[in-house]
Short mmCIF file of C-alpha atoms and ligand atoms in Angstrom, two decimals:
data_model
loop_
_atom_site.label_atom_id
_atom_site.label_comp_id
_atom_site.label_asym_id
_atom_site.label_seq_id
_atom_site.Cartn_x
_atom_site.Cartn_y
_atom_site.Cartn_z
CA UNK A 25 -82.01 -16.55 32.28
CA UNK A 26 -84.44 -19.22 31.07
CA UNK A 27 -85.61 -19.70 34.70
CA UNK A 28 -87.24 -16.23 34.77
CA UNK A 29 -90.94 -16.19 33.82
CA UNK A 30 -92.15 -15.43 30.33
CA UNK A 31 -93.72 -11.97 30.26
CA UNK A 32 -96.77 -11.69 28.00
CA UNK A 33 -98.11 -8.19 27.38
CA UNK A 34 -101.79 -7.73 26.52
CA UNK A 35 -104.96 -9.65 27.34
CA UNK A 36 -106.76 -9.82 24.02
CA UNK A 37 -107.24 -13.18 22.35
CA UNK A 38 -103.57 -13.46 21.30
CA UNK A 39 -102.08 -12.79 24.74
CA UNK A 40 -104.63 -14.96 26.51
CA UNK A 41 -104.06 -17.85 24.10
CA UNK A 42 -100.31 -17.60 24.65
CA UNK A 43 -100.73 -17.60 28.45
CA UNK A 44 -103.16 -20.54 28.25
CA UNK A 45 -100.86 -22.57 25.99
CA UNK A 46 -97.66 -21.83 27.94
CA UNK A 47 -96.34 -24.84 29.84
CA UNK A 48 -94.02 -22.74 32.00
CA UNK A 49 -94.76 -19.97 34.53
CA UNK A 50 -95.64 -16.69 32.90
CA UNK A 51 -96.65 -13.19 33.92
CA UNK A 52 -99.51 -11.65 31.96
CA UNK A 53 -99.28 -7.87 32.11
CA UNK A 54 -102.24 -5.88 30.83
CA UNK A 55 -102.96 -2.15 30.76
CA UNK A 56 -106.50 -2.33 32.13
CA UNK A 57 -108.54 -5.11 33.72
CA UNK A 58 -108.35 -8.51 31.98
CA UNK A 59 -109.76 -8.26 28.40
CA UNK A 60 -110.58 -4.52 28.74
CA UNK A 61 -109.20 -2.36 25.96
CA UNK A 62 -108.95 -5.45 23.75
CA UNK A 63 -110.35 -5.30 20.21
CA UNK A 64 -110.85 -9.05 20.57
CA UNK A 65 -113.87 -8.35 22.76
CA UNK A 66 -115.48 -6.28 20.03
CA UNK A 67 -115.30 -8.75 17.14
CA UNK A 68 -118.79 -9.39 15.85
CA UNK A 69 -118.20 -11.79 12.94
CA UNK A 70 -116.16 -14.76 14.16
CA UNK A 71 -113.41 -17.18 13.12
CA UNK A 72 -112.95 -18.24 9.50
CA UNK A 73 -112.27 -21.96 8.90
CA UNK A 74 -112.99 -24.38 6.06
CA UNK A 75 -115.47 -26.61 7.87
CA UNK A 76 -118.38 -26.89 5.44
CA UNK A 77 -118.61 -30.17 3.47
CA UNK A 78 -118.18 -28.33 0.16
CA UNK A 79 -115.23 -26.27 1.41
CA UNK A 80 -111.48 -26.87 1.63
CA UNK A 81 -108.51 -25.26 3.35
CA UNK A 82 -107.13 -24.72 -0.15
CA UNK A 83 -110.16 -22.58 -1.04
CA UNK A 84 -109.80 -20.65 2.23
CA UNK A 85 -106.13 -20.07 1.41
CA UNK A 86 -106.99 -18.96 -2.14
CA UNK A 87 -109.61 -16.49 -0.88
CA UNK A 88 -107.13 -15.11 1.68
CA UNK A 89 -104.48 -14.75 -1.01
CA UNK A 90 -106.84 -13.05 -3.41
CA UNK A 91 -108.34 -10.66 -0.83
CA UNK A 92 -104.77 -9.72 0.16
CA UNK A 93 -104.17 -8.52 -3.44
CA UNK A 94 -101.78 -11.46 -4.00
CA UNK A 95 -99.32 -9.75 -1.64
CA UNK A 96 -99.45 -12.20 1.26
CA UNK A 97 -96.87 -14.85 2.07
CA UNK A 98 -98.30 -17.96 0.44
CA UNK A 99 -96.55 -20.38 2.81
CA UNK A 100 -97.92 -18.51 5.84
CA UNK A 101 -101.41 -18.37 4.31
CA UNK A 102 -101.38 -22.12 3.67
CA UNK A 103 -100.10 -22.86 7.17
CA UNK A 104 -102.60 -20.68 9.06
CA UNK A 105 -105.70 -21.46 6.99
CA UNK A 106 -104.63 -25.12 7.09
CA UNK A 107 -104.93 -25.29 10.89
CA UNK A 108 -108.12 -23.17 11.06
CA UNK A 109 -110.51 -26.15 11.40
CA UNK A 110 -108.38 -27.46 14.28
CA UNK A 111 -108.49 -24.02 15.94
CA UNK A 112 -112.30 -23.92 15.81
CA UNK A 113 -112.40 -27.42 17.34
CA UNK A 114 -109.99 -26.26 20.05
CA UNK A 115 -112.22 -23.28 20.84
CA UNK A 116 -115.27 -25.54 20.89
CA UNK A 117 -113.52 -27.73 23.48
CA UNK A 118 -113.01 -24.56 25.55
CA UNK A 119 -116.82 -24.25 25.54
CA UNK A 120 -117.10 -21.34 23.11
CA UNK A 121 -120.85 -21.29 22.38
CA UNK A 122 -120.68 -21.27 18.57
CA UNK A 123 -124.08 -21.14 16.87
CA UNK A 124 -125.36 -24.49 15.56
CA UNK A 125 -127.62 -25.47 12.69
CA UNK A 126 -130.65 -27.70 13.32
CA UNK A 127 -128.57 -30.84 12.62
CA UNK A 128 -126.03 -29.87 15.28
CA UNK A 129 -123.30 -28.83 12.84
CA UNK A 130 -121.72 -25.41 13.12
CA UNK A 131 -123.77 -22.60 11.61
CA UNK A 132 -121.23 -21.02 9.26
CA UNK A 133 -121.79 -17.44 8.09
CA UNK A 134 -120.87 -15.99 4.70
CA UNK A 135 -118.70 -12.87 4.81
CA UNK A 136 -117.27 -10.65 2.07
CA UNK A 137 -114.42 -12.12 0.03
CA UNK A 138 -115.18 -15.69 1.10
CA UNK A 139 -116.49 -18.04 -1.58
CA UNK A 140 -118.28 -20.22 0.94
CA UNK A 141 -120.05 -19.80 4.27
CA UNK A 142 -117.03 -20.22 6.50
CA UNK A 143 -117.27 -18.10 9.64
CA UNK A 144 -117.91 -19.88 12.93
CA UNK A 145 -119.71 -17.39 15.14
CA UNK A 146 -121.47 -16.94 18.45
CA UNK A 147 -124.40 -14.75 17.50
CA UNK A 148 -122.96 -11.36 16.56
CA UNK A 149 -120.78 -11.14 19.69
CA UNK A 150 -118.25 -13.80 18.72
CA UNK A 151 -115.15 -11.97 19.94
CA UNK A 152 -116.53 -11.47 23.44
CA UNK A 153 -117.69 -15.11 23.64
CA UNK A 154 -114.34 -16.52 22.48
CA UNK A 155 -112.18 -14.14 24.50
CA UNK A 156 -114.20 -14.68 27.68
CA UNK A 157 -113.76 -18.47 27.36
CA UNK A 158 -110.01 -18.08 26.87
CA UNK A 159 -109.82 -15.62 29.80
CA UNK A 160 -111.63 -18.09 32.02
CA UNK A 161 -109.15 -20.83 31.05
CA UNK A 162 -106.26 -18.49 31.87
CA UNK A 163 -107.71 -17.56 35.26
CA UNK A 164 -107.88 -21.28 36.09
CA UNK A 165 -104.26 -21.85 35.06
CA UNK A 166 -101.86 -22.31 38.01
CA UNK A 167 -98.89 -21.14 35.91
CA UNK A 168 -100.22 -17.70 34.92
CA UNK A 169 -99.68 -14.66 37.16
CA UNK A 170 -102.17 -12.05 35.90
CA UNK A 171 -101.18 -8.42 36.56
CA UNK A 172 -103.95 -6.00 35.67
CA UNK A 173 -103.69 -2.21 35.36
CA UNK A 174 -99.99 -2.36 34.47
CA UNK A 175 -98.69 -0.92 31.22
CA UNK A 176 -95.51 -1.86 29.44
CA UNK A 177 -93.51 1.35 29.01
CA UNK A 178 -90.11 0.02 27.95
CA UNK A 179 -88.51 -3.19 26.74
CA UNK A 180 -84.98 -3.49 28.11
CA UNK A 181 -82.22 -4.92 25.94
CA UNK A 182 -78.72 -6.12 26.87
CA UNK A 183 -75.47 -5.10 25.18
CA UNK A 184 -76.04 -7.67 22.43
CA UNK A 185 -79.53 -6.36 21.64
CA UNK A 186 -81.37 -9.28 23.27
CA UNK A 187 -84.29 -8.83 25.66
CA UNK A 188 -83.30 -8.64 29.33
CA UNK A 189 -86.52 -7.35 30.88
CA UNK A 190 -89.43 -4.95 30.80
CA UNK A 191 -90.40 -1.80 32.65
CA UNK A 192 -94.08 -1.62 33.60
CA UNK A 193 -96.03 1.28 35.07
CA UNK A 194 -98.98 0.79 37.38
CA UNK A 195 -102.01 3.07 37.28
CA UNK A 196 -100.80 4.79 40.48
CA UNK A 197 -97.67 5.88 38.56
CA UNK A 198 -95.22 3.53 40.28
CA UNK A 199 -92.95 1.45 38.08
CA UNK A 200 -91.39 -1.99 38.30
CA UNK A 201 -88.68 -3.75 36.32
CA UNK A 202 -89.34 -7.41 35.59
CA UNK A 203 -86.21 -9.25 34.55
CA UNK A 204 -86.77 -11.82 31.85
CA UNK A 205 -85.18 -13.03 28.64
CA UNK A 206 -88.55 -13.85 27.07
CA UNK A 207 -91.21 -11.23 26.23
CA UNK A 208 -94.29 -11.85 24.11
CA UNK A 209 -95.99 -8.70 22.78
CA UNK A 210 -99.74 -9.04 22.29
CA UNK A 211 -100.60 -5.35 22.44
CA UNK A 212 -103.04 -5.28 19.50
CA UNK A 213 -103.46 -2.81 16.67
CA UNK A 214 -103.00 0.89 16.01
CA UNK A 215 -106.35 2.10 14.67
CA UNK A 216 -106.64 4.74 17.40
CA UNK A 217 -104.04 6.74 15.47
CA UNK A 218 -106.75 7.68 12.91
CA UNK A 219 -109.60 10.13 13.46
CA UNK A 220 -112.31 7.67 12.41
CA UNK A 221 -111.72 4.21 13.80
CA UNK A 222 -113.56 1.13 14.99
CA UNK A 223 -110.67 0.22 17.33
CA UNK A 224 -110.39 1.01 21.02
CA UNK A 225 -109.01 4.58 21.21
CA UNK A 226 -106.19 3.12 23.33
CA UNK A 227 -105.00 1.09 20.32
CA UNK A 228 -102.11 3.45 19.57
CA UNK A 229 -99.51 0.93 18.44
CA UNK A 230 -97.40 1.18 21.58
CA UNK A 231 -96.10 -2.36 21.12
CA UNK A 232 -94.74 -1.39 17.72
CA UNK A 233 -93.05 1.70 19.18
CA UNK A 234 -91.43 -0.08 22.12
CA UNK A 235 -90.16 -2.97 20.00
CA UNK A 236 -88.94 -0.75 17.14
CA UNK A 237 -86.94 1.33 19.61
CA UNK A 238 -84.83 -1.72 20.49
CA UNK A 239 -84.37 -2.72 16.86
CA UNK A 240 -87.35 -4.90 15.94
CA UNK A 241 -88.08 -4.90 12.24
CA UNK A 242 -91.48 -3.68 11.04
CA UNK A 243 -93.09 -4.25 7.65
CA UNK A 244 -96.21 -3.14 5.79
CA UNK A 245 -97.19 -0.52 8.36
CA UNK A 246 -98.80 1.50 5.55
CA UNK A 247 -101.18 -1.40 4.81
CA UNK A 248 -104.21 -0.65 6.96
CA UNK A 249 -107.76 -1.76 6.35
CA UNK A 250 -110.73 0.54 6.45
CA UNK A 251 -114.02 -1.06 7.38
CA UNK A 252 -116.51 0.22 4.80
CA UNK A 253 -119.49 0.39 7.13
CA UNK A 254 -118.81 2.10 10.44
CA UNK A 255 -121.95 3.79 11.73
CA UNK A 256 -121.38 7.49 11.00
CA UNK A 257 -122.47 9.06 14.26
CA UNK A 258 -120.68 11.50 16.59
CA UNK A 259 -118.92 8.80 18.63
CA UNK A 260 -115.29 7.84 19.16
CA UNK A 261 -114.63 5.06 18.26
CA UNK A 262 -117.32 4.61 15.63
CA UNK A 263 -119.61 1.60 16.12
CA UNK A 264 -119.15 -1.13 13.52
CA UNK A 265 -121.93 -2.50 11.38
CA UNK A 266 -120.72 -6.04 10.77
CA UNK A 267 -120.03 -7.31 7.30
CA UNK A 268 -122.35 -10.19 8.11
CA UNK A 269 -125.22 -7.72 7.59
CA UNK A 270 -124.17 -7.42 3.96
CA UNK A 271 -123.69 -11.18 3.85
CA UNK A 272 -127.32 -11.47 4.94
CA UNK A 273 -128.48 -9.10 2.19
CA UNK A 274 -128.11 -5.50 3.42
CA UNK A 275 -127.58 -3.01 0.58
CA UNK A 276 -125.45 0.13 0.31
CA UNK A 277 -127.17 3.20 -1.07
CA UNK A 278 -125.72 6.57 -2.08
CA UNK A 279 -128.47 9.19 -2.17
CA UNK A 280 -130.88 6.26 -2.44
CA UNK A 281 -129.21 4.28 -5.26
CA UNK A 282 -126.97 1.19 -5.15
CA UNK A 283 -123.42 1.84 -6.33
CA UNK A 284 -121.32 -1.21 -5.42
CA UNK A 285 -121.54 -5.00 -5.16
CA UNK A 286 -121.69 -5.25 -1.38
CA UNK A 287 -119.84 -8.55 -0.93
CA UNK A 288 -116.68 -7.59 -2.73
CA UNK A 289 -113.54 -7.44 -0.57
CA UNK A 290 -113.47 -4.66 1.97
CA UNK A 291 -111.04 -2.41 0.12
CA UNK A 292 -113.21 -2.33 -2.98
CA UNK A 293 -116.31 -1.48 -0.96
CA UNK A 294 -114.45 1.04 1.25
CA UNK A 295 -113.00 2.86 -1.76
CA UNK A 296 -116.44 3.00 -3.38
CA UNK A 297 -118.01 4.45 -0.22
CA UNK A 298 -115.09 6.92 0.19
CA UNK A 299 -115.61 8.13 -3.39
CA UNK A 300 -119.34 8.62 -2.87
CA UNK A 301 -118.73 10.61 0.32
CA UNK A 302 -116.05 12.63 -1.46
CA UNK A 303 -118.62 13.47 -4.14
CA UNK A 304 -120.90 14.84 -1.43
CA UNK A 305 -123.43 11.99 -1.42
CA UNK A 306 -124.92 10.47 1.71
CA UNK A 307 -124.15 6.76 2.02
CA UNK A 308 -126.50 4.54 3.99
CA UNK A 309 -126.82 0.86 4.75
CA UNK A 310 -130.26 -0.63 4.19
CA UNK A 311 -130.82 -3.75 6.32
CA UNK A 312 -134.59 -3.46 6.32
CA UNK A 313 -135.17 -6.38 3.96
CA UNK A 314 -133.25 -8.90 6.12
CA UNK A 315 -135.86 -11.20 7.71
CA UNK A 316 -135.87 -11.01 11.53
CA UNK A 317 -132.94 -8.59 11.36
CA UNK A 318 -133.27 -7.43 14.96
CA UNK A 319 -133.26 -10.93 16.46
CA UNK A 320 -130.52 -12.15 14.09
CA UNK A 321 -128.27 -9.18 14.86
CA UNK A 322 -129.15 -8.20 18.43
CA UNK A 323 -125.78 -6.51 19.18
CA UNK A 324 -126.04 -4.36 16.05
CA UNK A 325 -129.68 -3.59 16.82
CA UNK A 326 -128.64 -2.42 20.29
CA UNK A 327 -125.85 -0.24 18.85
CA UNK A 328 -128.29 1.34 16.40
CA UNK A 329 -130.86 1.87 19.12
CA UNK A 330 -128.22 3.54 21.30
CA UNK A 331 -127.74 6.03 18.45
CA UNK A 332 -131.46 6.63 18.03
CA UNK A 333 -131.81 4.35 14.99
CA UNK A 334 -133.93 1.27 14.34
CA UNK A 335 -132.17 -1.49 12.36
CA UNK A 336 -135.48 -2.85 11.08
CA UNK A 337 -136.92 0.42 9.79
CA UNK A 338 -134.17 3.03 9.38
CA UNK A 339 -131.44 3.60 6.81
CA UNK A 340 -128.11 3.67 8.67
CA UNK A 341 -125.51 6.38 7.82
CA UNK A 342 -122.10 4.78 7.20
CA UNK A 343 -118.51 5.76 6.42
CA UNK A 344 -115.17 3.89 6.17
CA UNK A 345 -113.17 3.81 9.40
CA UNK A 346 -109.73 2.46 10.24
CA UNK A 347 -110.30 -1.10 11.30
CA UNK A 348 -107.23 -3.31 11.09
CA UNK A 349 -103.47 -3.17 10.63
CA UNK A 350 -102.03 -5.75 8.23
CA UNK A 351 -98.49 -4.62 8.98
CA UNK A 352 -96.63 -4.61 12.26
CA UNK A 353 -93.66 -6.30 13.86
CA UNK A 354 -92.23 -8.75 11.35
CA UNK A 355 -92.30 -12.30 12.70
CA UNK A 356 -91.37 -15.79 11.55
CA UNK A 357 -93.46 -18.96 11.89
CA UNK A 358 -92.63 -19.15 15.62
CA UNK A 359 -93.84 -15.55 16.12
CA UNK A 360 -90.25 -14.42 16.73
CA UNK A 361 -89.40 -10.81 15.91
CA UNK A 362 -85.90 -9.83 14.77
CA UNK A 363 -84.93 -9.08 18.41
CA UNK A 364 -83.69 -12.15 20.32
CA UNK A 365 -86.11 -13.00 23.12
CA UNK A 366 -88.99 -10.93 21.70
CA UNK A 367 -92.08 -12.55 20.18
CA UNK A 368 -95.06 -10.68 18.68
CA UNK A 369 -98.52 -12.20 18.27
CA UNK A 370 -101.95 -11.16 17.07
CA UNK A 371 -102.53 -7.80 15.44
CA UNK A 372 -99.26 -6.20 16.58
CA UNK A 373 -97.43 -8.74 14.43
CA UNK A 374 -96.95 -8.90 10.69
CA UNK A 375 -97.09 -12.56 9.76
CA UNK A 376 -97.75 -12.23 6.03
CA UNK A 377 -101.21 -13.83 6.31
CA UNK A 378 -103.15 -10.76 5.24
CA UNK A 379 -101.03 -9.40 2.41
CA UNK A 380 -102.35 -5.96 1.52
CA UNK A 381 -105.88 -6.58 2.76
CA UNK A 382 -107.21 -8.83 5.50
CA UNK A 383 -109.94 -11.29 4.61
CA UNK A 384 -112.87 -11.02 7.01
CA UNK A 385 -112.60 -13.09 10.21
CA UNK A 386 -109.03 -14.20 9.60
CA UNK A 387 -107.57 -12.18 12.48
CA UNK A 388 -109.08 -13.94 15.50
CA UNK A 389 -107.78 -17.07 13.79
CA UNK A 390 -104.33 -15.51 13.49
CA UNK A 391 -104.41 -14.40 17.14
CA UNK A 392 -104.94 -17.99 18.32
CA UNK A 393 -102.44 -19.54 15.89
CA UNK A 394 -99.66 -17.04 16.64
CA UNK A 395 -100.37 -17.05 20.38
CA UNK A 396 -100.06 -20.81 20.52
CA UNK A 397 -96.92 -20.81 18.35
CA UNK A 398 -95.20 -18.27 20.59
CA UNK A 399 -96.06 -20.26 23.72
CA UNK A 400 -94.69 -23.47 22.24
CA UNK A 401 -91.53 -21.74 21.08
CA UNK A 402 -90.87 -19.73 24.23
CA UNK A 403 -91.37 -22.82 26.37
CA UNK A 404 -89.01 -24.92 24.27
CA UNK A 405 -85.22 -24.85 24.27
CA UNK A 406 -84.05 -21.40 23.15
CA UNK A 407 -82.05 -21.68 19.92
CA UNK A 408 -78.54 -20.47 19.24
CA UNK A 409 -79.64 -18.79 15.98
CA UNK A 410 -82.61 -16.49 16.37
CA UNK A 411 -85.11 -15.75 13.59
CA UNK A 412 -82.35 -16.07 11.02
CA UNK A 413 -84.76 -15.93 8.08
CA UNK A 414 -86.02 -12.44 8.91
CA UNK A 415 -84.58 -9.51 6.95
CA UNK A 416 -82.47 -6.98 8.87
CA UNK A 417 -84.04 -3.90 10.40
CA UNK A 418 -83.53 -0.54 8.66
CA UNK A 419 -81.30 1.33 11.17
CA UNK A 420 -82.93 4.65 10.15
CA UNK A 421 -86.14 3.47 11.85
CA UNK A 422 -84.52 2.65 15.22
CA UNK A 423 -84.86 5.87 17.19
CA UNK A 424 -84.47 6.50 20.91
CA UNK A 425 -87.11 7.88 23.21
CA UNK A 426 -86.69 11.44 24.57
CA UNK A 427 -88.81 13.75 26.63
CA UNK A 428 -89.77 16.25 23.95
CA UNK A 429 -93.58 16.15 24.14
CA UNK A 430 -94.97 18.52 21.55
CA UNK A 431 -97.55 16.77 19.38
CA UNK A 432 -100.91 15.73 20.83
CA UNK A 433 -102.65 12.47 19.97
CA UNK A 434 -105.39 14.58 18.34
CA UNK A 435 -102.80 16.27 16.10
CA UNK A 436 -101.40 12.87 15.11
CA UNK A 437 -104.88 11.53 14.36
CA UNK A 438 -105.64 14.51 12.13
CA UNK A 439 -102.33 14.11 10.30
CA UNK A 440 -102.69 10.40 9.61
CA UNK A 441 -106.35 10.73 8.66
CA UNK A 442 -105.56 13.24 5.95
CA UNK A 443 -102.31 11.65 4.73
CA UNK A 444 -103.01 7.92 5.12
CA UNK A 445 -106.67 7.44 4.21
CA UNK A 446 -108.26 5.13 1.65
CA UNK A 447 -107.13 7.64 -0.98
CA UNK A 448 -103.63 9.09 -0.50
CA UNK A 449 -100.86 10.85 -2.44
CA UNK A 450 -97.10 11.30 -2.16
CA UNK A 451 -97.03 15.06 -1.58
CA UNK A 452 -99.37 14.88 1.43
CA UNK A 453 -97.43 11.92 2.82
CA UNK A 454 -94.14 13.75 2.46
CA UNK A 455 -95.50 16.68 4.44
CA UNK A 456 -96.80 14.31 7.14
CA UNK A 457 -93.39 12.61 7.47
CA UNK A 458 -91.67 16.00 7.78
CA UNK A 459 -94.19 17.18 10.37
CA UNK A 460 -93.85 14.01 12.46
CA UNK A 461 -90.06 13.60 12.27
CA UNK A 462 -89.15 16.08 15.05
CA UNK A 463 -91.51 14.29 17.46
CA UNK A 464 -90.34 10.68 17.20
CA UNK A 465 -89.04 10.73 20.78
CA UNK A 466 -92.66 10.17 21.79
CA UNK A 467 -94.25 6.81 21.07
CA UNK A 468 -97.47 7.99 19.37
CA UNK A 469 -95.83 10.30 16.79
CA UNK A 470 -93.05 7.73 16.36
CA UNK A 471 -95.49 5.02 15.24
CA UNK A 472 -97.31 7.52 13.02
CA UNK A 473 -93.97 8.51 11.50
CA UNK A 474 -93.12 4.85 10.82
CA UNK A 475 -96.52 4.42 9.13
CA UNK A 476 -96.30 7.58 7.00
CA UNK A 477 -92.69 6.80 6.08
CA UNK A 478 -93.66 3.30 4.99
CA UNK A 479 -96.55 4.72 2.94
CA UNK A 480 -94.24 7.21 1.25
CA UNK A 481 -91.80 4.43 0.37
CA UNK A 482 -94.53 2.37 -1.34
CA UNK A 483 -95.97 4.62 -4.04
CA UNK A 484 -98.51 2.16 -5.45
CA UNK A 485 -102.19 1.42 -5.11
CA UNK A 486 -102.55 -1.97 -3.56
CA UNK A 487 -105.02 -3.77 -1.39
CA UNK A 488 -106.71 -1.50 1.08
CA UNK A 489 -105.74 1.92 -0.29
CA UNK A 490 -105.48 3.82 -3.56
CA UNK A 491 -102.64 6.19 -4.44
CA UNK A 492 -104.24 8.99 -6.44
CA UNK A 493 -100.78 9.76 -7.89
CA UNK A 494 -100.11 6.13 -8.93
CA UNK A 495 -99.87 6.23 -12.70
CA UNK A 496 -99.59 2.44 -12.89
CA UNK A 497 -102.64 1.71 -10.71
CA UNK A 498 -103.34 -2.00 -10.48
CA UNK A 499 -106.69 -3.38 -11.39
CA UNK A 500 -108.33 -4.08 -8.05
CA UNK A 501 -111.60 -5.49 -9.36
CA UNK A 502 -111.83 -8.97 -7.87
CA UNK A 503 -115.38 -9.62 -9.01
CA UNK A 504 -114.62 -13.32 -9.42
CA UNK A 505 -114.37 -13.59 -5.62
CA UNK A 506 -117.70 -11.86 -5.26
CA UNK A 507 -119.44 -14.13 -7.72
CA UNK A 508 -118.17 -17.11 -5.80
CA UNK A 509 -119.27 -15.53 -2.53
CA UNK A 510 -122.85 -15.17 -3.61
CA UNK A 511 -123.07 -18.49 -5.37
C1 FAD B 11 -115.08 -3.66 16.02
C2 FAD B 11 -114.17 -4.78 15.57
C3 FAD B 11 -114.71 -5.94 15.04
C4 FAD B 11 -113.88 -7.00 14.62
N1 FAD B 11 -114.42 -8.15 14.14
C5 FAD B 11 -113.62 -9.20 13.84
C6 FAD B 11 -114.16 -10.48 13.46
O1 FAD B 11 -115.37 -10.66 13.42
N2 FAD B 11 -113.30 -11.49 13.17
C7 FAD B 11 -111.94 -11.33 13.24
O2 FAD B 11 -111.20 -12.28 12.96
N3 FAD B 11 -111.40 -10.13 13.62
C8 FAD B 11 -112.21 -9.09 13.93
N4 FAD B 11 -111.65 -7.90 14.33
C9 FAD B 11 -110.19 -7.80 14.48
C10 FAD B 11 -109.78 -8.54 15.74
O3 FAD B 11 -110.69 -8.25 16.77
C11 FAD B 11 -108.39 -8.14 16.19
O4 FAD B 11 -107.49 -8.17 15.12
C12 FAD B 11 -107.87 -9.11 17.24
O5 FAD B 11 -108.83 -9.26 18.25
C13 FAD B 11 -106.58 -8.61 17.84
O6 FAD B 11 -106.31 -9.39 18.98
P1 FAD B 11 -105.03 -9.06 19.83
O7 FAD B 11 -105.05 -10.02 20.98
O8 FAD B 11 -103.86 -9.02 18.97
O9 FAD B 11 -105.25 -7.56 20.36
P2 FAD B 11 -106.37 -6.94 21.28
O10 FAD B 11 -107.54 -7.83 21.41
O11 FAD B 11 -106.64 -5.56 20.80
O12 FAD B 11 -105.68 -6.88 22.72
C14 FAD B 11 -104.62 -5.98 22.98
C15 FAD B 11 -104.34 -6.01 24.48
O13 FAD B 11 -103.10 -5.34 24.75
C16 FAD B 11 -103.26 -4.44 25.84
N5 FAD B 11 -102.21 -3.44 25.74
C17 FAD B 11 -101.96 -2.58 24.72
N6 FAD B 11 -100.87 -1.84 24.99
C18 FAD B 11 -100.42 -2.25 26.18
C19 FAD B 11 -99.30 -1.87 27.01
N7 FAD B 11 -98.43 -0.91 26.63
N8 FAD B 11 -99.14 -2.49 28.21
C20 FAD B 11 -100.00 -3.47 28.61
N9 FAD B 11 -101.06 -3.86 27.86
C21 FAD B 11 -101.25 -3.26 26.67
C22 FAD B 11 -104.69 -3.95 25.66
O14 FAD B 11 -105.19 -3.37 26.85
C23 FAD B 11 -105.38 -5.28 25.31
O15 FAD B 11 -105.60 -6.04 26.48
C24 FAD B 11 -112.48 -6.85 14.73
C25 FAD B 11 -111.93 -5.66 15.25
C26 FAD B 11 -112.77 -4.64 15.67
C27 FAD B 11 -112.16 -3.39 16.24
#
């Protein structure tokens, strides 16, 4: 079946990169119009790469490893951070308008957890700038058939468990089966499953659900990152106040006093903010001392203004919000999942790069690297042995779909928010698993069940969350990283 087109699902940076890099005909299916509903468009910071003269890919790898609470896959970290400078050059050749210093070199920003200024950015709208350039390249490609407003609703497998096609549903409700032996999932994250999120509310982890139902292995689904500084206003999703603000000198205040070193890794800052809120204090971000803050951060200034706040003169109310999923569909270096013919790229995948906590601006990088790897692999000769180094799937997690629709998305969001927050405990998680179990025939509760089940099975504080019932809590103070970051 190699002659059938490759089907790529999702038009964020990962899916677009895969379509652009594919040397064979492919169909790009996406739920809305091209790039809509993609978190890639919302990224403010940029792409991390060791490009400064005093930097090295080894240092980038070490920072990634350390931010991930030493839980990442070191070989993957070395490989992906190692190609990061090449990825920024590639994006530059695609005309991404990265900001430049006066001498023409890239203007690299400092973000939390990085020891050096390392983030190539296009103002504070980097994701939109990068994704738009990649989308333009895809639209000019003669080998890509773009199908907008079509959602993947089922991945079809043959009797041997290999991919044989996909079922897509158009917005008018009609469906179509596309036969293919090669499917690349680029459906993004699952932050919309939490009550407070910075993700598109459509980011409900459907790629995880559809792949898990045909036997794809998942790992680390309980490892989710909370951004410490979402703007706490009555909006859904919550607007993000980029970490670059703290990199530029913004301070966090609880009832007017500083309580945390702002450039520590996200989990440390998020836990500190969560604790302050839990103690009934009001937490605010003070960006007033940043010179020219409004012109340096025009997108953030516009967000604040839209909420009736002035970045240059007001204190901004903040709270942690679900921001990124470190776990997902387990993949190897070619982006292959455990299901023959199924690749996963970008945030829906679990590569091992992020460990228990993603380092800022490493995920756009991962989207490009994994998207390109999947394209190269899917366009090459298909191997006899498939992803042989991946561990087997736990059969207890492979559950069929049924038509019992009884739990609303709002109910699921409330459940996960209370059970799987920055602070969590076994008893609450156990109740959440029990509550979700009867509803796994539906995709949204199914993914939530996989997440809660994974959290219950890992009873330790690590990376992005703290188990309040973990008697052997690990020391998560990584001040050394912070000192480097501010040096
Ligand atoms: C506010 C915000 C700021 C961020 N800032 C940064 C940053 O500065 N640097 C950084 O590295 N990372 C950042 N991130 C994270 C980063 O944006 C994401 O991890 C990355 O863009 C994910 O890319 P992706 O292509 O995997 O998924 P996405 O960009 O989310 O794209 C997913 C695509 O899949 C489609 N889709 C989903 N389900 C289906 C379906 N069933 N059928 C068809 N299509 C489907 C969606 O419509 C969308 O087109 C940020 C994230 C957010 C939310």
